[in-house]
Coordinates of C-alpha atoms in Angstrom, one line a residue:
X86 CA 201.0 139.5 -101.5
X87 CA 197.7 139.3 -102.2
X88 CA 196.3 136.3 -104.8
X89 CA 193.9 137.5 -107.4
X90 CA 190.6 135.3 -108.1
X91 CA 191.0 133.0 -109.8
X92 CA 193.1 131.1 -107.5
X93 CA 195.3 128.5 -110.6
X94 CA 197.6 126.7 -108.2
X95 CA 199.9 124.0 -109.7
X96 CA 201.1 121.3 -107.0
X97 CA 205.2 119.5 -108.1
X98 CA 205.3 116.1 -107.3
X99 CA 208.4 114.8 -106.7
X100 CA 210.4 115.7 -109.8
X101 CA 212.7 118.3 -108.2
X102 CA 215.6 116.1 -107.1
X103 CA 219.0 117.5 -108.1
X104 CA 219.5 114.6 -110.1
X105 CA 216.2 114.3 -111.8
X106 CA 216.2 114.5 -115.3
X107 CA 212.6 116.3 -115.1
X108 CA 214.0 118.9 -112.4
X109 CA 214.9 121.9 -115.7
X110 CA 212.1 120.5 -117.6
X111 CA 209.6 121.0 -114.6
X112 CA 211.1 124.6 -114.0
X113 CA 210.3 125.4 -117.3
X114 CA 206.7 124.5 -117.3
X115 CA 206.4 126.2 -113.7
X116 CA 207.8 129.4 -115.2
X117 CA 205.4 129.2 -118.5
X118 CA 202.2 128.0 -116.2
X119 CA 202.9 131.5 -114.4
X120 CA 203.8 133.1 -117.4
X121 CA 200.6 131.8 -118.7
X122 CA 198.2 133.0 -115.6
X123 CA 199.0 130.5 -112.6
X124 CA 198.9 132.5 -109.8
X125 CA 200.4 130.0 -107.3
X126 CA 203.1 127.3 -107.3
X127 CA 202.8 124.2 -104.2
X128 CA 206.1 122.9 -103.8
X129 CA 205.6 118.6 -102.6
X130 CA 209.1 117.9 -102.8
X131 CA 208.9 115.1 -99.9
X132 CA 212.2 113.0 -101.3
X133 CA 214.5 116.5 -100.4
X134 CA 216.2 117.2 -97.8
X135 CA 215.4 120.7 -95.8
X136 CA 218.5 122.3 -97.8
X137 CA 218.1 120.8 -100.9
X138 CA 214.0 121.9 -101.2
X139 CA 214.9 125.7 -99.7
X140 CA 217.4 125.9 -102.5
X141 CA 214.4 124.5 -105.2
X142 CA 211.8 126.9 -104.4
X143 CA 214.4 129.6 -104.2
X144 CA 215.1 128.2 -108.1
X145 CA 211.2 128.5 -108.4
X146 CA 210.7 131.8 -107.0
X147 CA 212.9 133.3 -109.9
X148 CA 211.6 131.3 -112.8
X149 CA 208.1 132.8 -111.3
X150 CA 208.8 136.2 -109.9
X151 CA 207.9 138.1 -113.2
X152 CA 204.6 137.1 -113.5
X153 CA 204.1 137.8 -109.6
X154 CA 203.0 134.0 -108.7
X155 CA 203.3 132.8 -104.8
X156 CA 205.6 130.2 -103.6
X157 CA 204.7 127.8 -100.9
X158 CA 206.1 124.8 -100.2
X159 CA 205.1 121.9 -98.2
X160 CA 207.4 120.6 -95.1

């Protein structure tokens, strides 16, 4: 995929734990930010385990998808 300029990247920051009350709340705002022109999404989820984060920006990538914004996620 290739990003068009601008670059609007928004970075999570912890808020994705399964048991977070921010985690639906935080996949809405991800989905309207793309909606709304972010053209990238940073997943810092450093509190989740490998399986718990794959299956978070998997949740990500289709609030996002529509609008064609890139998933990366941090280790």
């Amino acid at each position: 995929m290739r990003l068009q300029w601008p670059i609007i990247c928004i970075v999570t920051r912890g808020c994705g734990q399964a048991e977070s009350p921010e985690r639906d709340a935080l996949l809405a705002r991800l989905e309207a930010a793309a909606s709304g022109g972010a053209t990238m999404v940073q997943v810092r989820e450093r509190l989740l385990d490998d399986r718990a984060l794959v299956t978070f920006v998997r949740q990500i990538g289709a609030r996002v998808r529509r609008a064609s914004a890139l998933v990366t996620m941090n280790d």
